[in-house]
Tab-separated table of C-alpha atoms and ligand atoms in Angstrom:
chain	number	residue	atom	x	y	z
O	1	MET	CA	13.309	27.333	-4.396
O	2	SER	CA	10.600	24.804	-5.059
O	3	VAL	CA	9.432	24.085	-8.583
O	4	THR	CA	6.002	25.349	-9.724
O	5	GLN	CA	3.295	23.619	-11.723
O	6	GLN	CA	3.797	26.199	-14.505
O	7	GLN	CA	7.507	25.328	-14.778
O	8	VAL	CA	6.557	21.664	-15.116
O	9	LEU	CA	4.012	22.500	-17.823
O	10	ASP	CA	6.544	24.674	-19.672
O	11	THR	CA	8.958	21.745	-19.731
O	12	LEU	CA	6.294	19.336	-20.938
O	13	LYS	CA	5.448	21.738	-23.794
O	14	THR	CA	8.875	21.019	-25.267
O	15	ILE	CA	8.192	17.274	-25.543
O	16	ARG	CA	6.656	15.990	-28.746
O	17	SER	CA	4.028	13.271	-28.589
O	18	PRO	CA	3.233	10.450	-31.037
O	19	ARG	CA	0.137	12.461	-31.965
O	20	GLY	CA	2.389	15.024	-33.690
O	21	VAL	CA	1.681	17.789	-31.177
O	22	ALA	CA	3.336	18.830	-27.929
O	23	LEU	CA	2.652	16.583	-24.948
O	24	THR	CA	0.638	19.364	-23.332
O	25	GLU	CA	-1.606	19.608	-26.429
O	26	ALA	CA	-2.288	15.880	-26.788
O	27	SER	CA	-5.150	15.736	-24.213
O	28	VAL	CA	-3.451	12.951	-22.320
O	29	LEU	CA	-2.178	14.626	-19.166
O	30	SER	CA	-3.769	14.173	-15.763
O	31	ALA	CA	-3.716	16.921	-13.172
O	32	ILE	CA	-0.141	17.685	-12.145
O	33	THR	CA	0.563	17.493	-8.439
O	34	VAL	CA	3.541	19.507	-7.257
O	35	ASN	CA	4.334	19.341	-3.597
O	36	ASP	CA	7.562	20.358	-1.953
O	37	GLY	CA	9.718	19.363	-4.917
O	38	LYS	CA	7.798	16.115	-5.594
O	39	VAL	CA	6.016	16.048	-8.938
O	40	PHE	CA	3.364	13.473	-9.841
O	41	PHE	CA	1.196	13.088	-12.917
O	42	SER	CA	0.055	10.485	-15.395
O	43	ILE	CA	-0.216	10.213	-19.162
O	44	ASN	CA	-3.502	8.546	-20.069
O	45	VAL	CA	-3.712	6.885	-23.494
O	46	GLU	CA	-5.598	4.007	-25.064
O	47	ALA	CA	-4.266	0.520	-24.403
O	48	GLY	CA	-3.234	-0.060	-28.029
O	49	GLU	CA	-1.059	3.066	-27.993
O	50	ALA	CA	0.734	2.334	-24.730
O	51	ARG	CA	3.921	1.006	-26.289
O	52	ALA	CA	4.366	4.067	-28.490
O	53	TRP	CA	4.026	6.325	-25.478
O	54	GLU	CA	6.492	4.673	-23.134
O	55	SER	CA	9.447	6.661	-24.465
O	56	VAL	CA	7.421	9.860	-24.039
O	57	ARG	CA	6.700	8.925	-20.438
O	58	ALA	CA	10.396	8.312	-19.792
O	59	GLU	CA	11.368	11.556	-21.561
O	60	ALA	CA	8.795	13.550	-19.565
O	61	GLU	CA	9.958	12.039	-16.302
O	62	ALA	CA	13.615	12.741	-17.067
O	63	ALA	CA	12.874	16.326	-18.179
O	64	VAL	CA	10.868	17.118	-15.061
O	65	ARG	CA	13.425	15.453	-12.832
O	66	ALA	CA	16.145	17.651	-14.366
O	67	LEU	CA	14.299	20.843	-13.354
O	68	ALA	CA	15.843	22.822	-10.528
O	69	GLY	CA	13.917	22.263	-7.307
O	70	VAL	CA	12.580	18.812	-8.250
O	71	SER	CA	13.555	16.048	-5.850
O	72	THR	CA	11.244	13.296	-7.155
O	73	ALA	CA	9.352	13.006	-10.421
O	74	MET	CA	6.802	10.254	-10.815
O	75	VAL	CA	5.160	9.932	-14.237
O	76	ALA	CA	2.887	6.971	-14.863
O	77	LEU	CA	1.637	5.744	-18.209
O	78	THR	CA	-1.960	4.638	-17.827
O	79	ALA	CA	-3.856	3.101	-20.694
O	80	GLU	CA	-7.609	2.934	-20.838
O	81	ARG	CA	-9.327	0.034	-22.531
O	82	ARG	CA	-12.526	1.219	-24.186
O	83	ALA	CA	-15.726	-0.609	-23.245
O	84	GLY	CA	-16.144	-3.501	-25.667
O	85	ALA	CA	-12.557	-3.357	-26.899
O	86	ALA	CA	-10.558	-6.571	-26.907
O	87	PRO	CA	-7.957	-6.787	-24.172
O	88	SER	CA	-4.557	-5.790	-25.487
O	89	PRO	CA	-1.792	-8.383	-25.301
O	90	PRO	CA	0.653	-7.895	-22.452
O	91	HIS	CA	3.659	-5.710	-23.338
O	92	ARG	CA	6.690	-7.409	-22.083
O	93	HIS	CA	9.079	-4.511	-22.322
O	94	ALA	CA	6.915	-1.499	-21.693
O	95	PRO	CA	6.779	-0.461	-18.080
O	96	GLY	CA	3.687	1.489	-17.197
O	97	HIS	CA	0.091	0.787	-16.406
O	98	THR	CA	-3.179	0.053	-18.107
O	99	GLN	CA	-6.445	1.164	-16.710
O	100	SER	CA	-9.179	-1.410	-16.460
O	101	ARG	CA	-12.750	-0.715	-17.422
O	102	GLY	CA	-13.686	-0.538	-13.791
O	103	GLY	CA	-11.417	2.467	-13.385
O	104	GLY	CA	-8.592	0.587	-11.711
O	105	VAL	CA	-5.108	0.499	-13.093
O	106	GLN	CA	-3.044	-2.505	-14.019
O	107	PRO	CA	0.617	-2.304	-14.911
O	108	VAL	CA	1.393	-3.167	-18.502
O	109	ALA	CA	3.398	-6.318	-17.899
O	110	ALA	CA	7.062	-5.454	-17.557
O	111	HIS	CA	10.021	-7.725	-16.742
O	112	ARG	CA	7.780	-10.706	-16.052
O	113	PRO	CA	7.085	-14.015	-17.680
O	114	PRO	CA	4.352	-14.187	-20.323
O	115	GLN	CA	1.040	-15.316	-18.835
O	116	SER	CA	-2.570	-15.298	-19.786
O	117	PRO	CA	-3.704	-11.667	-19.973
O	118	THR	CA	-6.804	-12.673	-18.016
O	119	SER	CA	-4.800	-14.039	-15.084
O	120	PRO	CA	-4.562	-11.545	-12.236
O	121	MET	CA	-1.032	-12.815	-11.685
O	122	SER	CA	-0.041	-11.589	-15.156
O	123	ARG	CA	0.060	-8.076	-13.723
O	124	GLN	CA	2.388	-8.820	-10.864
O	125	ALA	CA	6.128	-8.695	-10.545
O	126	GLU	CA	8.118	-9.706	-7.503
O	127	ILE	CA	10.123	-7.081	-5.651
O	128	PRO	CA	13.795	-8.091	-5.770
O	129	GLY	CA	15.156	-8.895	-2.310
O	130	VAL	CA	11.732	-9.085	-0.650
O	131	ALA	CA	10.676	-12.639	0.216
O	132	ALA	CA	7.045	-12.015	1.125
O	133	VAL	CA	4.742	-9.046	0.691
O	134	ILE	CA	1.680	-9.289	2.908
O	135	ALA	CA	-1.312	-6.961	3.064
O	136	VAL	CA	-3.088	-5.769	6.174
O	137	ALA	CA	-6.599	-4.867	5.101
O	138	SER	CA	-9.968	-3.965	6.522
O	139	GLY	CA	-13.419	-3.621	5.056
O	140	LYS	CA	-13.763	-0.113	6.461
O	141	GLY	CA	-11.743	2.597	8.167
O	142	GLY	CA	-11.327	3.133	11.873
O	143	VAL	CA	-11.078	-0.522	12.936
O	144	GLY	CA	-7.407	-0.189	13.889
O	145	LYS	CA	-5.868	-1.513	10.679
O	146	SER	CA	-2.843	0.800	10.730
O	147	THR	CA	-2.245	0.354	14.447
O	148	THR	CA	-2.316	-3.402	13.937
O	149	ALA	CA	-0.071	-3.238	10.849
O	150	VAL	CA	2.640	-1.314	12.694
O	151	ASN	CA	2.541	-3.465	15.829
O	152	LEU	CA	2.427	-6.626	13.772
O	153	ALA	CA	5.490	-5.493	11.793
O	154	LEU	CA	7.238	-4.944	15.134
O	155	GLY	CA	6.063	-8.329	16.394
O	156	LEU	CA	7.581	-9.959	13.296
O	157	ARG	CA	10.782	-7.989	13.902
O	158	ASP	CA	10.906	-9.364	17.450
O	159	LEU	CA	10.874	-12.859	15.959
O	160	GLY	CA	14.153	-12.050	14.224
O	161	LEU	CA	12.769	-11.301	10.772
O	162	ARG	CA	13.893	-8.419	8.571
O	163	VAL	CA	10.749	-6.386	8.172
O	164	GLY	CA	9.606	-3.449	6.050
O	165	LEU	CA	6.429	-1.435	6.408
O	166	LEU	CA	4.733	0.236	3.453
O	167	ASP	CA	1.903	2.610	4.242
O	168	ALA	CA	-0.226	2.421	1.100
O	169	ASP	CA	-3.241	3.997	2.770
O	170	ILE	CA	-3.410	6.848	0.316
O	171	TYR	CA	-6.690	8.139	1.732
O	172	GLY	CA	-5.188	8.778	5.153
O	173	PRO	CA	-1.599	7.688	5.684
O	174	SER	CA	-1.114	7.212	9.415
O	175	VAL	CA	2.338	5.612	9.582
O	176	PRO	CA	4.058	9.030	9.970
O	177	ARG	CA	1.950	9.602	13.106
O	178	LEU	CA	2.324	6.038	14.365
O	179	THR	CA	6.109	6.077	14.036
O	180	GLY	CA	6.813	9.758	14.662
O	181	LEU	CA	8.589	9.965	11.287
O	182	HIS	CA	8.087	13.054	9.171
O	183	GLU	CA	11.294	13.334	7.127
O	184	LYS	CA	11.360	13.119	3.351
O	185	PRO	CA	13.171	10.053	2.016
O	186	GLU	CA	16.508	10.611	0.262
O	187	LEU	CA	17.374	9.187	-3.154
O	188	ASN	CA	20.247	6.754	-3.652
O	189	ASP	CA	22.626	6.705	-6.647
O	190	GLU	CA	20.107	4.714	-8.653
O	191	ARG	CA	17.513	7.394	-7.862
O	192	LYS	CA	15.537	4.999	-5.707
O	193	MET	CA	14.006	6.298	-2.502
O	194	ILE	CA	15.749	5.088	0.640
O	195	PRO	CA	13.173	3.925	3.193
O	196	LEU	CA	13.305	5.621	6.570
O	197	GLN	CA	14.557	3.497	9.470
O	198	ARG	CA	12.723	3.359	12.769
O	199	PHE	CA	12.478	0.704	15.463
O	200	GLY	CA	14.495	-1.641	13.232
O	201	LEU	CA	11.928	-1.404	10.412
O	202	SER	CA	12.419	-0.041	6.887
O	203	ILE	CA	9.477	2.303	6.443
O	204	MET	CA	7.928	4.086	3.489
O	205	SER	CA	4.684	6.010	3.498
O	206	ILE	CA	2.813	8.018	0.959
O	207	GLY	CA	2.576	10.484	3.837
O	208	PHE	CA	6.341	11.141	3.587
O	209	LEU	CA	5.866	12.432	0.054
O	210	VAL	CA	2.698	14.495	0.224
O	211	GLU	CA	0.702	16.178	2.916
O	212	GLU	CA	-2.236	14.140	4.192
O	213	ASP	CA	-4.925	16.317	2.619
O	214	THR	CA	-3.112	16.329	-0.732
O	215	ALA	CA	-3.044	12.550	-0.755
O	216	MET	CA	-6.771	12.429	-0.254
O	217	ILE	CA	-7.625	14.209	-3.498
O	218	TRP	CA	-5.591	11.945	-5.776
O	219	ARG	CA	-7.349	10.495	-8.789
O	220	GLY	CA	-7.621	6.734	-9.294
O	221	PRO	CA	-4.783	6.256	-11.812
O	222	MET	CA	-2.496	8.463	-9.727
O	223	VAL	CA	-3.163	6.318	-6.699
O	224	MET	CA	-2.089	3.135	-8.422
O	225	SER	CA	0.990	4.630	-10.017
O	226	ALA	CA	2.048	6.121	-6.695
O	227	ILE	CA	1.663	2.788	-4.938
O	228	ASN	CA	3.572	1.014	-7.681
O	229	GLN	CA	6.416	3.458	-7.276
O	230	LEU	CA	6.367	3.051	-3.509
O	231	LEU	CA	6.783	-0.659	-4.059
O	232	ARG	CA	9.271	-0.626	-6.887
O	233	ASP	CA	11.146	2.693	-6.765
O	234	VAL	CA	12.193	2.190	-3.170
O	235	ALA	CA	15.495	0.577	-2.215
O	236	TRP	CA	13.874	-1.966	0.119
O	237	GLY	CA	17.051	-4.029	0.400
O	238	THR	CA	16.739	-7.587	1.689
O	239	LEU	CA	13.554	-8.227	3.635
O	240	ASP	CA	11.833	-11.347	4.886
O	241	VAL	CA	8.483	-9.631	5.065
O	242	LEU	CA	7.106	-6.355	3.726
O	243	VAL	CA	3.895	-5.461	5.544
O	244	VAL	CA	1.594	-3.293	3.416
O	245	ASP	CA	-0.974	-1.169	5.231
O	246	MET	CA	-3.711	-1.138	2.598
O	247	PRO	CA	-6.300	1.588	2.076
O	248	PRO	CA	-9.541	0.637	3.877
O	249	GLY	CA	-12.466	-0.770	1.932
O	250	THR	CA	-13.074	-3.256	-0.824
O	251	GLY	CA	-13.719	-0.966	-3.771
O	252	ASP	CA	-12.007	-0.743	-7.125
O	253	ALA	CA	-8.834	0.876	-5.799
O	254	GLN	CA	-8.305	-1.930	-3.295
O	255	LEU	CA	-9.094	-4.647	-5.810
O	256	THR	CA	-6.641	-3.168	-8.288
O	257	LEU	CA	-4.016	-2.913	-5.626
O	258	ALA	CA	-4.554	-6.512	-4.573
O	259	GLN	CA	-4.157	-7.493	-8.230
O	260	ASN	CA	-1.004	-5.468	-8.751
O	261	VAL	CA	0.999	-6.104	-5.645
O	262	PRO	CA	2.677	-9.518	-5.621
O	263	LEU	CA	1.044	-10.546	-2.343
O	264	LYS	CA	1.928	-13.753	-0.549
O	265	GLY	CA	-1.040	-13.298	1.716
O	266	ALA	CA	-3.534	-10.950	3.300
O	267	ILE	CA	-4.645	-10.362	6.871
O	268	ILE	CA	-8.051	-8.923	7.576
O	269	ILE	CA	-8.684	-6.720	10.587
O	270	SER	CA	-12.191	-6.579	11.963
O	271	THR	CA	-13.903	-5.434	15.120
O	272	PRO	CA	-16.411	-7.913	16.585
O	273	GLN	CA	-19.549	-6.068	15.432
O	274	ASP	CA	-21.718	-7.549	12.709
O	275	LEU	CA	-21.327	-4.534	10.465
O	276	SER	CA	-17.564	-4.698	10.543
O	277	LEU	CA	-17.750	-8.446	9.930
O	278	ILE	CA	-19.833	-7.935	6.818
O	279	ASP	CA	-17.068	-5.660	5.531
O	280	ALA	CA	-14.453	-8.201	6.537
O	281	ARG	CA	-16.344	-10.834	4.537
O	282	ARG	CA	-16.180	-8.548	1.492
O	283	GLY	CA	-12.454	-8.173	2.032
O	284	LEU	CA	-12.056	-11.917	2.122
O	285	ALA	CA	-14.057	-12.323	-1.077
O	286	MET	CA	-11.926	-9.657	-2.741
O	287	PHE	CA	-8.639	-11.420	-1.974
O	288	ARG	CA	-10.050	-14.774	-2.994
O	289	LYS	CA	-11.126	-13.263	-6.303
O	290	VAL	CA	-7.510	-12.376	-7.089
O	291	ASN	CA	-6.122	-15.649	-5.705
O	292	VAL	CA	-4.360	-14.072	-2.741
O	293	PRO	CA	-4.354	-16.469	0.223
O	294	VAL	CA	-5.989	-15.041	3.323
O	295	LEU	CA	-3.588	-15.713	6.187
O	296	GLY	CA	-6.338	-15.042	8.685
O	297	ILE	CA	-8.580	-12.617	10.524
O	298	ILE	CA	-7.568	-10.554	13.557
O	299	GLU	CA	-10.213	-9.267	15.925
O	300	ASN	CA	-9.185	-5.790	17.056
O	301	MET	CA	-10.911	-3.920	19.885
O	302	SER	CA	-12.032	-7.409	20.775
O	303	TYR	CA	-12.987	-6.538	24.348
O	304	PHE	CA	-12.509	-3.535	26.592
O	305	GLN	CA	-9.821	-3.815	29.183
O	306	CYS	CA	-10.077	-1.215	31.915
O	307	PRO	CA	-6.689	0.511	32.314
O	308	HIS	CA	-7.391	1.015	36.038
O	309	CYS	CA	-8.742	-2.271	37.341
O	310	GLY	CA	-7.867	-4.571	34.414
O	311	SER	CA	-11.463	-5.876	34.281
O	312	ARG	CA	-12.802	-6.940	30.942
O	313	SER	CA	-16.078	-5.951	29.185
O	314	ASP	CA	-17.244	-7.289	25.840
O	315	ILE	CA	-18.633	-3.981	24.643
O	316	PHE	CA	-18.751	-4.960	20.970
O	317	GLY	CA	-19.990	-8.464	21.668
O	318	HIS	CA	-16.562	-10.162	21.465
O	319	GLY	CA	-15.859	-13.325	19.473
O	320	GLY	CA	-17.619	-12.429	16.222
O	321	ALA	CA	-14.445	-12.529	14.136
O	322	ARG	CA	-13.456	-15.943	15.506
O	323	HIS	CA	-16.832	-17.404	14.535
O	324	GLU	CA	-16.673	-15.707	11.170
O	325	ALA	CA	-13.186	-17.094	10.515
O	326	GLU	CA	-14.396	-20.596	11.396
O	327	ARG	CA	-17.445	-20.208	9.200
O	328	LEU	CA	-15.342	-18.986	6.254
O	329	GLY	CA	-12.614	-21.554	6.763
O	330	VAL	CA	-9.712	-19.151	7.337
O	331	PRO	CA	-7.367	-19.077	10.341
O	332	PHE	CA	-8.316	-16.917	13.295
O	333	LEU	CA	-5.095	-15.168	14.240
O	334	GLY	CA	-5.919	-13.550	17.564
O	335	GLU	CA	-7.746	-10.992	19.655
O	336	ILE	CA	-6.402	-7.566	20.525
O	337	PRO	CA	-8.194	-5.748	23.346
O	338	LEU	CA	-9.419	-2.182	23.198
O	339	HIS	CA	-6.961	-0.638	25.583
O	340	MET	CA	-5.983	2.905	26.377
O	341	SER	CA	-2.259	2.171	26.188
O	342	ILE	CA	-2.597	0.818	22.620
O	343	ARG	CA	-4.249	4.070	21.576
O	344	GLU	CA	-1.937	6.365	23.508
O	345	THR	CA	1.288	4.697	22.432
O	346	SER	CA	0.188	4.588	18.775
O	347	ASP	CA	-0.876	8.179	18.717
O	348	SER	CA	2.368	9.324	20.342
O	349	GLY	CA	4.568	7.612	17.753
O	350	HIS	CA	5.817	4.797	20.026
O	351	PRO	CA	3.675	1.745	19.266
O	352	VAL	CA	2.968	-0.534	22.198
O	353	VAL	CA	5.323	-3.307	21.021
O	354	VAL	CA	8.176	-0.776	21.289
O	355	SER	CA	7.084	1.137	24.366
O	356	GLU	CA	5.908	-1.850	26.422
O	357	PRO	CA	7.877	-4.749	24.927
O	358	GLU	CA	7.371	-6.965	27.965
O	359	GLY	CA	3.654	-6.235	28.254
O	360	ALA	CA	0.704	-8.460	27.430
O	361	HIS	CA	-0.228	-6.503	24.294
O	362	ALA	CA	3.236	-6.894	22.751
O	363	GLU	CA	2.942	-10.611	23.490
O	364	VAL	CA	-0.339	-10.812	21.549
O	365	TYR	CA	1.191	-9.096	18.495
O	366	ARG	CA	4.209	-11.412	18.630
O	367	ALA	CA	1.953	-14.463	18.888
O	368	ILE	CA	0.023	-13.304	15.821
O	369	GLY	CA	3.364	-12.636	14.105
O	370	ALA	CA	4.462	-16.193	14.909
O	371	ALA	CA	1.275	-17.615	13.373
O	372	ILE	CA	1.916	-15.598	10.228
O	373	ARG	CA	5.580	-16.566	10.075
O	374	GLU	CA	4.532	-20.197	10.308
O	375	GLN	CA	2.304	-19.787	7.269
O	376	LEU	CA	5.037	-17.997	5.313
O	377	LYS	CA	7.946	-20.179	6.399
O	378	GLY	CA	8.297	-21.919	3.028
O	379	VAL	CA	8.546	-18.589	1.202
O	380	ILE	CA	10.909	-17.008	3.713
O	381	ALA	CA	13.142	-20.083	3.899
O	382	ALA	CA	13.316	-20.301	0.106
O	383	ALA	CA	14.486	-16.677	-0.062
N	401	LIG	P1	-7.606	2.389	10.703
N	401	LIG	O1	-6.228	2.227	10.126
N	401	LIG	O2	-8.427	1.151	10.613
N	401	LIG	O3	-8.333	3.603	10.191
N	401	LIG	P2	-6.235	3.204	13.133
N	401	LIG	O4	-5.191	2.171	13.293
N	401	LIG	O5	-5.823	4.547	12.628
N	401	LIG	O6	-7.449	2.638	12.266
N	401	LIG	O7	-6.987	3.320	14.528
N	401	LIG	C1	-8.046	4.243	14.746
N	401	LIG	C2	-7.955	4.755	16.177
N	401	LIG	O8	-8.215	3.657	17.064
N	401	LIG	C3	-6.584	5.283	16.551
N	401	LIG	O9	-6.717	6.401	17.410
N	401	LIG	C4	-5.916	4.135	17.301
N	401	LIG	O10	-4.970	4.575	18.260
N	401	LIG	C5	-7.112	3.486	17.969
N	401	LIG	N1	-6.947	2.034	18.172
N	401	LIG	C6	-6.685	1.078	17.238
N	401	LIG	N2	-6.627	-0.144	17.805
N	401	LIG	C7	-6.837	0.038	19.136
N	401	LIG	C8	-6.894	-0.836	20.277
N	401	LIG	N3	-6.748	-2.146	20.139
N	401	LIG	N4	-7.103	-0.256	21.490
N	401	LIG	C9	-7.268	1.073	21.619
N	401	LIG	N5	-7.252	1.947	20.612
N	401	LIG	C10	-7.039	1.437	19.365
């Protein structure tokens, strides 16, 4: 039988907090999400208190995990810095997260070298065994970011790389649909989630853990702690590249994510229209702000290719992303046509690189993959 929210609360009542009252009485708990044996919540305290609360976080997580019917427990420590308060020094031994004034969450530095607390890099830690984490991002939804991320991961696989795919699009995880995977990940002996295997990729999605509509109502701090766990509490093994399908947009959540994930580069997906390009420009500015190199821009739905006669129409005014890339001084990685078979194969769980490996579309994704591999070759070779 699955655990209930009340059972979780009853367990948390037995844990004492540094405030001298039970954890449930300390006004620090976020909403508790319980879904099919997966329990998620955060403990929100002030930055200066974070160290004192780490043991409580660990105790709460262990207690909830020990409950019958719990398969995964994810408890994040988030610390809010009050407006005007001095930034707290990084905690080198306290895993958890601090929430920035903008509402985003930054991990309290754990297992990483001391750096300036103002450096965005001070919040990042590499993922052991993973040579390069790259983000696939877009300024807005619906431009084909997830479709491109999956096919690009497959294109990189075709080049002989060991590739993982992390669906961090917490507002609408689409990797389960794109890959036809709907199983829940198992835990290994170290209680890390084992990524699902499909098409030679190691795959993890927030959609494997919660239902799509549940994911959409998550609060900001929950989002960041969930993504951190998807990165770090997953047995990724040895990978050359981990492709992260980012949530769309350039708001606080995305900025925080870009700051927290140890990215070796970002790829921006845009359609050719002006409006999409404006969003793409924001995306570029966001990554530059956190010193993440932009590996390039991909123009998706670049032109319409008729599935019947093969004729081409530039319905969105084709070429905008190429000009924009030139103007902004970043590589232009390639054009992907708007084609029925890309949509149909994605939506049926057999992306075009898998279902039509010899076709022209697969070739485009591989060519883009090759351009990316070229840019990452130092990192991959070093690993
Ligand atoms: P996003 O991740 O940006 O929200 P998706 O990857 O989910 O976008 O794509 C949105 C829709 O557009 C999906 O139905 C997908 O199959 C379709 N799509 C994406 N790229 C193409 C393309 N190049 N040609 C045809 N359909 C596409």
